[in-house]
Amino acid sequence: MSNDSSESAKDSSGNSPALSAGVTYREFEGDSEPQLATRGTPVYGERTEGEWRLWDPRRSKVGAMYEKGLDLRLDGGEKVLYLGAASGTTASHVADFARCVYAVEFAARPVRDLVGVADGRSNLFPLLEDVRTPASYAHVVEPVDALIQDVATRGQAQVARANRRFLADDGVLIMAIKARSEDVTRDPADVFESVLADLREAYEILDTERLEPFHDDHLAVVARPR
Amino acid sequence: MTDGSSAEERGWFEGLTRGDLDGARDAIETGTAERPADWPEQAIEAGFADDEADYYDALGEATRHAAREGAAERELSDDQQLIHAIRAMDDAERTANELAEQVAEWAGSRFEDVDAGIEGARAITEREPHSPGDERVTDLAARVVDLDAEATRLRAFTERTAGSVAPNLAALAGPVLAARLIALAGGLKTLARKPSGTLQVLGAEEALFAHLRGQATSPKHGVIYTHEYVRGTRPEERGSAARALAGKLSIAARIDHYSGDRRPELEDELDARIERIRTRGES
Ligand SMILES: C[S@@+](CC[C@H](N)C(=O)[O-])C[C@H]1O[C@@H](n2cnc3c(N)ncnc32)[C@H](O)[C@@H]1O
């Protein structure tokens, strides 16, 4: 299981100390190196090894965060609010190790797939709602331990701040900021700075990490509420 | 049940019968609350669920039903609404122009200084009618002005709807052309499935019939010809520009249909392609 790639988050034990329970590196046939994986029903044609399903960091920002060695402060078993679930690729992996996942997505087309993913997962709750109007789903969503946000829309800091109300005081915000969604013409580093400044109004930033080479011009942020 | 909590703090399950999925969908879609609360606990206290696991079963069933039905309804309605809107807009504009022509001709036989077009009709509505015949003409002119105003409102509605049904396509093509392409294909889904070569000539069918009726020359492009990137490119390079534009529009339509994610970089890529096409061979 050991490998000595310095780029990689996993160390001699094969697993990063930052990995949550239920997230691990497994050997998959055809790969020389162990790959990130969770245990659950496969959903998008990903490779499997027994009960384990490969979690491709190229297709998932949270997967890339683990791959980059970020400590997401998740032990497994959390209640999660996931903003920008799209077809549920990442949300399905999170549901594999979380107590439950409330998955909000406002585009009708991906929600159809998201419902398909939720059909096989009793702890994944799809919500066809707009993340900019939390009051439209606060009558369904309970307070959570983790807020995961990947909305790729302008105003990403405002979305995180507006949804602060769902997060327990000792909870964690895990967010992918996409620079291009805020402003295509500005330098991504500048965009990240202004989004972070806005975020600090409601959160204390614990860690940040660029997601290259998995996702260009994306910044991962781990934060806790103020 | 939940003493002391205000009316807006009611959970989605309040007053619902277990198993009433349509009622649950309605409660999820229309309900609101300012803040979240320990809904599982409250649902158990209210007798809606036996324990947390039972509550999650009910919530799972309800949210899947609501999301599935809501998404299907929205998908179906949004692009069909857009198609109705652009057709009505075209009809209203065309009819207003045809009637304006009729008004100008008739009014010209009765009044001095009559101008053609919608503005001409608007001026006629200000004239004092002196006979039943005058009155028919000024009334008809008023209908032209009303119809033109409705066409403008339909255009605004079409633009708004196109932007929400197909944000990437609307950004690249402009909302009206995006709506025309969706209407010609019969829907966003069918448009997303067409190869870009087909998209490139969509709308040329009509021009082809016009050509066969002897009213037009043979078509070289479909409706995408109205895009500045085709029309504004010099004739020798127009084919390349149309191909490049159609290629990006079909990618945009696919993203809109399959993910809904906004991709501003598509515009940059298209701009760069057209720039290259337009400058090659120069110097
Ligand atoms: C990058 S995708 C998310 C991908 C997903 N997190 C994954 O890894 O599987 C961003 C999603 O956010 C959604 N989104 C953007 N603005 C939104 C809003 N205001 N409310 C709800 N969803 C939104 C988009 O429709 C899109 O599906």
Coordinates of C-alpha atoms and ligand atoms in Angstrom, one line a residue:
Chain A
M1 CA 0.0 0.0 0.0
S2 CA 2.9 2.4 0.5
N3 CA 4.0 4.9 -2.0
D4 CA 6.4 7.7 -1.9
S5 CA 4.9 10.2 -4.3
S6 CA 5.5 13.5 -2.6
E7 CA 2.5 15.2 -4.4
S8 CA 0.1 12.8 -2.8
A9 CA -1.7 13.2 0.5
K10 CA -1.3 9.5 1.4
D11 CA 1.8 8.6 3.3
S12 CA 3.6 5.4 4.3
S13 CA 0.5 4.1 6.1
G14 CA -1.3 4.3 2.8
N15 CA -3.9 6.6 4.3
S16 CA -3.7 10.3 5.1
P17 CA -4.3 11.1 8.8
A18 CA -6.9 13.6 7.5
L19 CA -9.2 10.9 5.9
S20 CA -12.6 10.6 7.4
A21 CA -13.9 7.2 8.6
G22 CA -15.4 5.5 5.6
V23 CA -13.0 7.2 3.2
T24 CA -9.9 5.2 2.3
Y25 CA -7.3 4.4 -0.3
R26 CA -8.0 1.0 -2.0
E27 CA -6.2 -0.9 -4.7
F28 CA -8.3 -1.0 -7.9
E29 CA -7.6 -3.5 -10.6
G30 CA -5.6 -1.8 -13.4
D31 CA -4.1 0.9 -11.2
S32 CA -0.6 0.8 -9.8
E33 CA -1.5 3.1 -7.0
P34 CA -4.3 2.9 -4.4
Q35 CA -7.2 5.2 -5.2
L36 CA -9.6 7.2 -3.0
A37 CA -12.8 5.2 -2.3
T38 CA -16.0 5.0 -0.3
R39 CA -18.3 2.1 0.3
G40 CA -21.7 2.2 -1.3
T41 CA -23.9 1.5 -4.3
P42 CA -22.1 2.7 -7.5
V43 CA -23.9 5.5 -9.4
Y44 CA -22.1 6.9 -12.4
G45 CA -20.2 4.0 -13.8
E46 CA -17.2 4.4 -11.5
R47 CA -15.0 1.4 -11.0
T48 CA -15.6 -0.8 -8.0
E49 CA -13.7 -3.3 -5.9
G50 CA -16.0 -5.4 -3.8
E51 CA -18.2 -2.9 -1.9
W52 CA -15.8 0.0 -2.6
R53 CA -16.3 2.6 -5.3
L54 CA -13.5 4.7 -6.7
W55 CA -13.9 8.4 -5.9
D56 CA -12.3 10.3 -8.8
P57 CA -10.8 13.6 -7.7
R58 CA -11.1 14.9 -11.2
R59 CA -14.8 14.6 -11.1
S60 CA -15.3 15.8 -7.6
K61 CA -14.0 18.8 -5.7
V62 CA -14.3 17.2 -2.3
G63 CA -12.5 14.1 -3.7
A64 CA -9.7 16.5 -4.8
M65 CA -9.6 18.1 -1.4
Y66 CA -8.9 14.7 0.2
E67 CA -6.4 13.9 -2.5
K68 CA -4.6 17.2 -1.7
G69 CA -4.3 16.2 1.9
L70 CA -6.7 18.8 3.3
D71 CA -8.2 18.0 6.8
L72 CA -11.9 18.4 6.2
R73 CA -12.7 17.8 10.0
L74 CA -15.1 15.1 9.1
D75 CA -15.1 11.9 11.3
G76 CA -18.0 10.2 9.4
G77 CA -21.5 10.0 10.7
E78 CA -22.2 13.8 10.3
K79 CA -25.3 15.5 9.2
V80 CA -24.5 17.4 6.1
L81 CA -26.1 20.2 4.0
Y82 CA -24.7 20.0 0.5
L83 CA -25.2 23.1 -1.7
G84 CA -24.9 22.7 -5.5
A85 CA -25.4 18.9 -5.6
A86 CA -25.8 18.7 -9.4
S87 CA -26.3 15.1 -10.4
G88 CA -25.1 13.9 -7.0
T89 CA -21.7 12.6 -8.0
T90 CA -20.0 14.0 -4.9
A91 CA -23.1 13.9 -2.7
S92 CA -23.3 10.2 -3.3
H93 CA -19.8 9.6 -1.9
V94 CA -20.5 11.9 1.1
A95 CA -23.7 10.0 1.8
D96 CA -21.6 6.8 1.9
F97 CA -19.9 8.0 5.1
A98 CA -22.3 10.6 6.5
R99 CA -25.3 10.1 8.8
C100 CA -27.4 12.0 6.2
V101 CA -27.0 14.5 3.4
Y102 CA -29.5 17.2 2.4
A103 CA -28.6 17.9 -1.2
V104 CA -29.8 21.2 -2.7
E105 CA -29.8 21.9 -6.5
F106 CA -31.9 24.3 -8.5
A107 CA -31.4 23.1 -12.0
A108 CA -34.2 20.6 -13.0
R109 CA -32.1 18.5 -15.4
P110 CA -29.4 17.3 -12.9
V111 CA -32.1 16.9 -10.2
R112 CA -33.5 14.0 -12.2
D113 CA -30.2 12.1 -11.9
L114 CA -29.9 13.2 -8.3
V115 CA -33.2 11.6 -7.5
G116 CA -32.0 8.4 -9.2
V117 CA -28.9 8.5 -6.9
A118 CA -31.1 9.1 -3.9
D119 CA -33.3 6.2 -4.8
G120 CA -30.6 3.8 -3.8
R121 CA -29.5 5.8 -0.7
S122 CA -32.0 6.2 2.2
N123 CA -29.9 9.0 3.8
L124 CA -29.7 11.3 0.8
F125 CA -32.5 13.9 0.6
P126 CA -32.7 15.8 -2.8
L127 CA -34.2 19.3 -2.7
L128 CA -35.0 21.3 -5.8
E129 CA -34.4 24.7 -4.3
D130 CA -32.3 27.8 -4.8
V131 CA -29.4 28.1 -2.3
R132 CA -29.7 31.9 -2.3
T133 CA -33.1 31.6 -0.5
P134 CA -32.4 29.4 2.6
A135 CA -35.9 30.1 4.0
S136 CA -37.3 28.1 1.2
Y137 CA -35.8 24.9 2.6
A138 CA -35.2 25.6 6.3
H139 CA -38.6 23.9 7.1
V140 CA -37.1 20.7 5.8
V141 CA -33.4 20.9 6.7
E142 CA -32.3 20.4 10.3
P143 CA -29.2 22.0 11.8
V144 CA -26.1 20.2 10.5
D145 CA -22.5 19.5 11.4
A146 CA -21.1 20.2 8.0
L147 CA -21.9 22.6 5.2
I148 CA -20.4 21.6 1.8
Q149 CA -20.7 24.1 -1.0
D150 CA -19.9 23.8 -4.7
V151 CA -22.2 26.1 -6.5
A152 CA -20.1 27.7 -9.2
T153 CA -22.2 30.8 -9.3
R154 CA -21.6 34.5 -8.7
G155 CA -21.8 35.4 -5.1
Q156 CA -20.3 32.3 -3.6
A157 CA -19.4 34.0 -0.3
Q158 CA -23.0 35.4 0.1
V159 CA -24.3 31.8 -0.4
A160 CA -22.1 30.5 2.4
R161 CA -23.0 33.4 4.7
A162 CA -26.8 33.0 4.0
N163 CA -26.5 29.3 4.8
R164 CA -24.6 29.8 8.0
R165 CA -27.9 29.5 9.9
F166 CA -27.9 25.7 9.3
L167 CA -24.4 25.1 10.7
A168 CA -23.9 24.1 14.3
D169 CA -21.6 26.5 16.2
D170 CA -18.9 23.8 16.2
G171 CA -19.6 22.7 12.6
V172 CA -17.4 23.0 9.6
L173 CA -17.8 24.8 6.2
I174 CA -16.2 23.0 3.3
M175 CA -16.3 25.0 0.2
A176 CA -14.9 25.1 -3.3
I177 CA -14.6 28.6 -4.8
K178 CA -14.6 28.8 -8.5
A179 CA -12.8 32.0 -9.6
R180 CA -14.4 32.2 -13.0
S181 CA -17.9 32.2 -11.6
E182 CA -17.2 35.4 -9.8
D183 CA -15.3 37.2 -12.6
V184 CA -13.7 35.8 -15.7
T185 CA -11.5 38.8 -16.3
R186 CA -9.8 39.1 -12.9
D187 CA -6.8 37.1 -11.7
P188 CA -8.1 34.1 -9.8
A189 CA -5.8 34.9 -6.8
D190 CA -7.5 38.3 -6.5
V191 CA -10.9 36.8 -6.8
F192 CA -10.1 34.3 -4.0
E193 CA -8.9 37.1 -1.8
S194 CA -12.1 39.1 -2.1
V195 CA -14.3 36.0 -1.6
L196 CA -12.3 35.1 1.5
A197 CA -12.6 38.6 2.8
D198 CA -16.4 38.4 2.4
L199 CA -16.5 34.9 4.0
R200 CA -14.6 36.2 7.1
E201 CA -17.6 38.2 8.1
A202 CA -19.3 35.0 9.1
Y203 CA -16.5 32.4 9.3
E204 CA -13.1 31.8 10.6
I205 CA -10.9 30.3 7.8
L206 CA -9.0 27.3 8.9
D207 CA -7.3 26.1 5.7
T208 CA -7.2 26.9 2.1
E209 CA -5.7 24.9 -0.8
R210 CA -5.7 25.3 -4.6
L211 CA -7.2 22.3 -6.3
E212 CA -4.9 22.1 -9.3
P213 CA -4.2 19.8 -11.1
F214 CA -7.7 18.3 -10.5
H215 CA -9.7 21.5 -11.0
D216 CA -8.2 24.7 -12.5
D217 CA -8.8 28.0 -10.7
H218 CA -10.6 26.5 -7.8
L219 CA -9.8 27.2 -4.2
A220 CA -10.8 24.8 -1.4
V221 CA -11.7 26.4 1.9
V222 CA -12.3 24.8 5.3
A223 CA -13.8 27.2 7.9
R224 CA -15.8 27.3 11.0
P225 CA -18.5 29.7 12.0
R226 CA -17.6 32.8 14.0
Chain B
M1 CA -47.5 20.9 19.3
T2 CA -44.3 22.9 19.5
D3 CA -45.2 25.4 22.1
G4 CA -43.7 28.8 21.9
S5 CA -42.5 28.4 18.3
S6 CA -43.8 30.9 15.9
A7 CA -45.9 30.0 12.9
E8 CA -43.0 30.2 10.5
E9 CA -41.1 27.6 12.4
R10 CA -43.5 24.8 11.3
G11 CA -41.7 21.8 9.8
W12 CA -42.8 20.4 6.5
F13 CA -44.5 17.4 8.1
E14 CA -47.0 19.5 10.3
G15 CA -50.5 18.5 9.6
L16 CA -49.5 15.8 7.0
T17 CA -50.7 12.3 6.9
R18 CA -48.0 9.7 6.5
G19 CA -48.0 8.4 3.0
D20 CA -49.7 11.5 1.5
L21 CA -46.9 12.1 -1.0
D22 CA -48.6 14.9 -3.0
G23 CA -49.4 16.7 0.2
A24 CA -45.8 16.3 1.3
R25 CA -44.6 17.6 -2.1
D26 CA -46.8 20.6 -1.7
A27 CA -45.6 21.2 1.9
I28 CA -41.9 21.0 0.8
E29 CA -42.4 23.2 -2.3
T30 CA -44.5 26.0 -0.7
G31 CA -43.4 25.9 3.0
T32 CA -40.8 28.2 4.4
A33 CA -39.0 28.8 7.7
E34 CA -36.6 31.5 8.8
R35 CA -34.4 29.1 10.6
P36 CA -33.9 25.3 10.7
A37 CA -35.0 23.4 13.8
D38 CA -34.6 19.9 15.1
W39 CA -37.2 18.6 12.7
P40 CA -36.7 14.9 13.4
E41 CA -37.3 15.5 17.1
Q42 CA -40.3 17.6 16.5
A43 CA -41.7 15.0 14.1
I44 CA -41.4 12.3 16.7
E45 CA -43.0 14.5 19.3
A46 CA -45.8 15.3 16.9
G47 CA -46.4 11.5 16.4
F48 CA -45.5 11.8 12.7
A49 CA -42.6 9.4 13.1
D50 CA -41.7 6.7 15.6
D51 CA -38.0 7.5 15.8
E52 CA -35.2 9.2 13.8
A53 CA -34.7 6.3 11.4
D54 CA -38.5 6.2 10.7
Y55 CA -38.5 10.0 10.2
Y56 CA -35.6 9.8 7.7
D57 CA -37.5 7.1 5.8
A58 CA -40.5 9.4 5.5
L59 CA -38.3 12.4 4.6
G60 CA -36.5 10.4 2.0
E61 CA -39.7 9.3 0.4
A62 CA -41.2 12.8 0.5
T63 CA -38.1 14.6 -0.9
R64 CA -37.5 12.1 -3.7
H65 CA -41.1 12.4 -4.8
A66 CA -41.1 16.2 -4.6
A67 CA -37.8 16.6 -6.4
R68 CA -38.7 14.1 -9.1
E69 CA -42.1 15.6 -9.8
G70 CA -40.9 19.2 -9.4
A71 CA -38.0 18.6 -11.8
A72 CA -40.1 16.9 -14.4
E73 CA -42.7 19.6 -14.3
R74 CA -40.2 22.4 -14.6
E75 CA -38.3 20.8 -17.4
L76 CA -41.4 20.1 -19.3
S77 CA -42.9 23.5 -18.8
D78 CA -39.8 25.8 -19.2
D79 CA -38.7 25.0 -22.7
Q80 CA -42.3 24.5 -23.9
Q81 CA -43.1 27.9 -22.5
L82 CA -40.2 29.4 -24.3
I83 CA -41.3 27.9 -27.6
H84 CA -44.8 29.3 -27.2
A85 CA -43.4 32.7 -26.3
I86 CA -41.1 33.0 -29.3
R87 CA -43.7 31.8 -31.7
A88 CA -46.2 34.3 -30.3
M89 CA -43.6 37.0 -30.5
D90 CA -42.8 36.3 -34.1
D91 CA -46.5 36.2 -35.0
A92 CA -47.2 39.4 -33.1
E93 CA -44.3 41.2 -34.8
R94 CA -45.2 40.0 -38.3
T95 CA -48.9 40.7 -37.9
A96 CA -48.2 44.2 -36.5
N97 CA -46.0 44.9 -39.5
E98 CA -48.4 43.5 -42.1
L99 CA -51.3 45.4 -40.6
A100 CA -49.2 48.6 -40.4
E101 CA -48.7 48.3 -44.2
Q102 CA -52.4 47.9 -44.7
V103 CA -53.1 50.9 -42.5
A104 CA -50.6 53.1 -44.3
E105 CA -52.1 52.2 -47.7
W106 CA -55.7 52.8 -46.6
A107 CA -54.9 55.9 -44.6
G108 CA -52.9 57.3 -47.5
S109 CA -56.1 57.3 -49.5
R110 CA -57.9 59.4 -46.9
F111 CA -55.3 61.6 -45.1
E112 CA -52.3 63.7 -46.1
D113 CA -48.7 62.9 -45.1
V114 CA -49.0 59.2 -44.1
D115 CA -45.8 57.3 -43.1
A116 CA -45.3 53.6 -43.3
G117 CA -44.6 51.2 -40.5
I118 CA -45.5 51.0 -36.8
E119 CA -44.5 54.7 -36.3
G120 CA -46.7 55.7 -39.2
A121 CA -49.6 53.8 -37.6
R122 CA -48.9 55.5 -34.3
A123 CA -49.2 58.9 -36.0
I124 CA -52.5 57.9 -37.5
T125 CA -54.0 57.2 -34.1
E126 CA -53.6 60.9 -33.3
R127 CA -55.7 62.0 -36.3
E128 CA -59.2 63.3 -35.8
P129 CA -61.6 61.0 -37.7
H130 CA -64.3 62.9 -39.7
S131 CA -66.3 59.9 -41.0
P132 CA -67.0 56.3 -40.2
G133 CA -64.3 55.3 -42.8
D134 CA -61.7 57.5 -41.0
E135 CA -62.7 55.9 -37.7
R136 CA -62.1 52.4 -39.0
V137 CA -58.6 53.4 -40.1
T138 CA -57.6 55.1 -36.9
D139 CA -59.0 52.2 -34.8
L140 CA -57.1 49.7 -36.9
A141 CA -53.9 51.9 -36.4
A142 CA -54.5 51.7 -32.6
R143 CA -54.7 47.9 -32.8
V144 CA -51.3 47.9 -34.7
V145 CA -49.8 50.0 -31.9
D146 CA -51.2 47.7 -29.2
L147 CA -50.0 44.6 -31.0
D148 CA -46.5 46.1 -31.3
A149 CA -46.4 46.8 -27.6
E150 CA -47.4 43.2 -26.9
A151 CA -44.7 42.0 -29.3
T152 CA -42.2 44.0 -27.2
R153 CA -43.5 42.4 -24.0
L154 CA -43.3 39.0 -25.5
R155 CA -39.7 39.6 -26.6
A156 CA -38.8 40.6 -23.0
F157 CA -40.5 37.5 -21.7
T158 CA -38.7 35.3 -24.3
E159 CA -35.3 36.8 -23.4
R160 CA -35.8 36.2 -19.7
T161 CA -37.1 32.6 -20.2
A162 CA -34.3 31.7 -22.6
G163 CA -31.7 32.9 -20.0
S164 CA -33.1 30.6 -17.4
V165 CA -33.9 27.6 -19.7
A166 CA -30.5 27.6 -21.4
P167 CA -28.1 30.1 -19.8
N168 CA -25.0 29.1 -21.7
L169 CA -26.8 28.9 -25.1
A170 CA -28.4 32.3 -24.4
A171 CA -25.1 33.9 -23.5
L172 CA -23.4 32.7 -26.7
A173 CA -26.2 33.0 -29.2
G174 CA -28.1 35.9 -27.6
P175 CA -31.5 34.9 -25.9
V176 CA -33.7 35.3 -29.0
L177 CA -31.5 33.2 -31.3
A178 CA -31.2 30.7 -28.5
A179 CA -35.0 30.5 -28.3
R180 CA -35.3 30.1 -32.0
L181 CA -32.9 27.2 -32.1
I182 CA -34.8 25.5 -29.2
A183 CA -38.1 26.1 -31.0
L184 CA -36.8 24.8 -34.3
A185 CA -35.5 21.7 -32.6
G186 CA -38.7 21.2 -30.6
G187 CA -37.0 21.5 -27.2
L188 CA -33.7 21.9 -25.4
K189 CA -33.3 18.2 -25.1
T190 CA -33.7 17.5 -28.8
L191 CA -31.4 20.4 -29.6
A192 CA -28.7 19.1 -27.2
R193 CA -28.8 15.7 -29.1
K194 CA -28.4 17.2 -32.6
P195 CA -24.9 17.2 -34.1
S196 CA -23.5 20.6 -34.6
G197 CA -23.7 20.3 -38.4
T198 CA -27.5 20.0 -38.0
L199 CA -27.7 22.9 -35.7
Q200 CA -25.7 25.0 -38.3
V201 CA -28.5 24.7 -40.8
L202 CA -31.5 24.7 -38.5
G203 CA -34.1 27.1 -39.9
A204 CA -32.8 26.8 -43.4
E205 CA -35.7 24.5 -44.1
E206 CA -38.0 27.5 -44.2
A207 CA -35.6 29.4 -46.4
L208 CA -35.4 26.4 -48.7
F209 CA -39.2 26.4 -49.1
A210 CA -39.2 30.1 -49.8
H211 CA -36.5 29.4 -52.4
L212 CA -38.6 26.7 -54.0
R213 CA -41.5 29.1 -54.1
G214 CA -39.3 31.5 -55.9
Q215 CA -39.2 34.1 -53.1
A216 CA -35.6 33.7 -52.0
T217 CA -32.2 32.6 -53.0
S218 CA -30.9 29.2 -52.0
P219 CA -30.0 29.1 -48.2
K220 CA -26.4 28.6 -47.1
H221 CA -27.0 28.9 -43.3
G222 CA -29.9 28.4 -40.9
V223 CA -31.0 30.9 -38.4
I224 CA -27.5 31.2 -36.9
Y225 CA -26.9 33.5 -39.9
T226 CA -28.5 36.3 -37.8
H227 CA -25.6 36.1 -35.4
E228 CA -23.1 38.9 -35.7
Y229 CA -20.3 36.3 -35.9
V230 CA -21.6 34.9 -39.1
R231 CA -23.2 38.0 -40.7
G232 CA -20.3 40.2 -39.7
T233 CA -17.6 37.9 -41.1
R234 CA -16.6 38.5 -44.7
P235 CA -18.2 36.1 -47.2
E236 CA -15.2 33.9 -47.9
E237 CA -14.8 33.0 -44.2
R238 CA -18.5 32.9 -43.3
G239 CA -18.7 29.1 -43.7
S240 CA -15.9 28.6 -41.2
A241 CA -17.4 31.2 -38.8
A242 CA -20.8 29.4 -39.0
R243 CA -19.2 26.1 -38.3
A244 CA -17.2 27.4 -35.3
L245 CA -20.3 29.1 -33.9
A246 CA -22.5 26.1 -34.4
G247 CA -19.9 23.9 -32.7
K248 CA -19.8 26.1 -29.6
L249 CA -23.6 26.5 -29.5
S250 CA -24.1 22.8 -29.6
I251 CA -21.7 22.4 -26.7
A252 CA -23.6 25.1 -24.8
A253 CA -26.9 23.4 -25.5
R254 CA -25.5 20.2 -24.1
I255 CA -24.2 21.7 -21.0
D256 CA -27.5 23.5 -20.4
H257 CA -29.5 20.3 -20.9
Y258 CA -27.2 17.9 -19.1
S259 CA -25.8 19.9 -16.2
G260 CA -27.2 23.5 -16.1
D261 CA -23.8 24.7 -14.9
R262 CA -22.8 28.1 -16.2
R263 CA -19.5 28.1 -18.2
P264 CA -18.4 31.6 -19.0
E265 CA -15.2 30.3 -20.6
L266 CA -17.2 29.1 -23.6
E267 CA -17.7 32.8 -24.6
D268 CA -14.0 33.5 -24.4
E269 CA -13.2 30.4 -26.5
L270 CA -15.7 31.4 -29.2
D271 CA -14.5 35.0 -29.3
A272 CA -10.9 33.7 -29.8
R273 CA -12.0 31.3 -32.6
I274 CA -13.8 34.0 -34.5
E275 CA -11.0 36.4 -34.0
R276 CA -8.6 33.9 -35.6
I277 CA -11.0 33.2 -38.5
R278 CA -11.5 36.8 -39.2
T279 CA -7.8 37.8 -39.2
R280 CA -6.4 34.8 -41.1
G281 CA -5.5 35.5 -44.7
E282 CA -5.2 39.2 -43.8
S283 CA -1.8 41.0 -43.4
Ligands
LIG1 C1 -19.9 22.6 -10.2 S1 -21.6 22.1 -10.1 C2 -21.6 21.0 -8.7 C3 -21.0 19.6 -8.9 C4 -21.2 18.7 -7.7 N1 -20.9 19.4 -6.5 C5 -20.4 17.5 -7.8 O1 -19.2 17.5 -7.5 O2 -20.9 16.4 -8.1 C6 -22.4 23.5 -9.5 C7 -23.9 23.3 -9.4 O3 -24.5 24.3 -8.6 C8 -25.7 24.6 -9.1 N2 -26.2 25.9 -8.7 C9 -25.7 27.1 -9.1 N3 -26.4 28.1 -8.6 C10 -27.3 27.6 -7.8 C11 -28.3 28.1 -6.9 N4 -28.5 29.4 -6.8 N5 -29.1 27.2 -6.2 C12 -28.9 25.9 -6.3 N6 -28.0 25.3 -7.1 C13 -27.2 26.2 -7.8 C14 -25.6 24.4 -10.6 O4 -26.9 24.2 -11.2 C15 -24.7 23.2 -10.7 O5 -25.3 22.0 -10.8

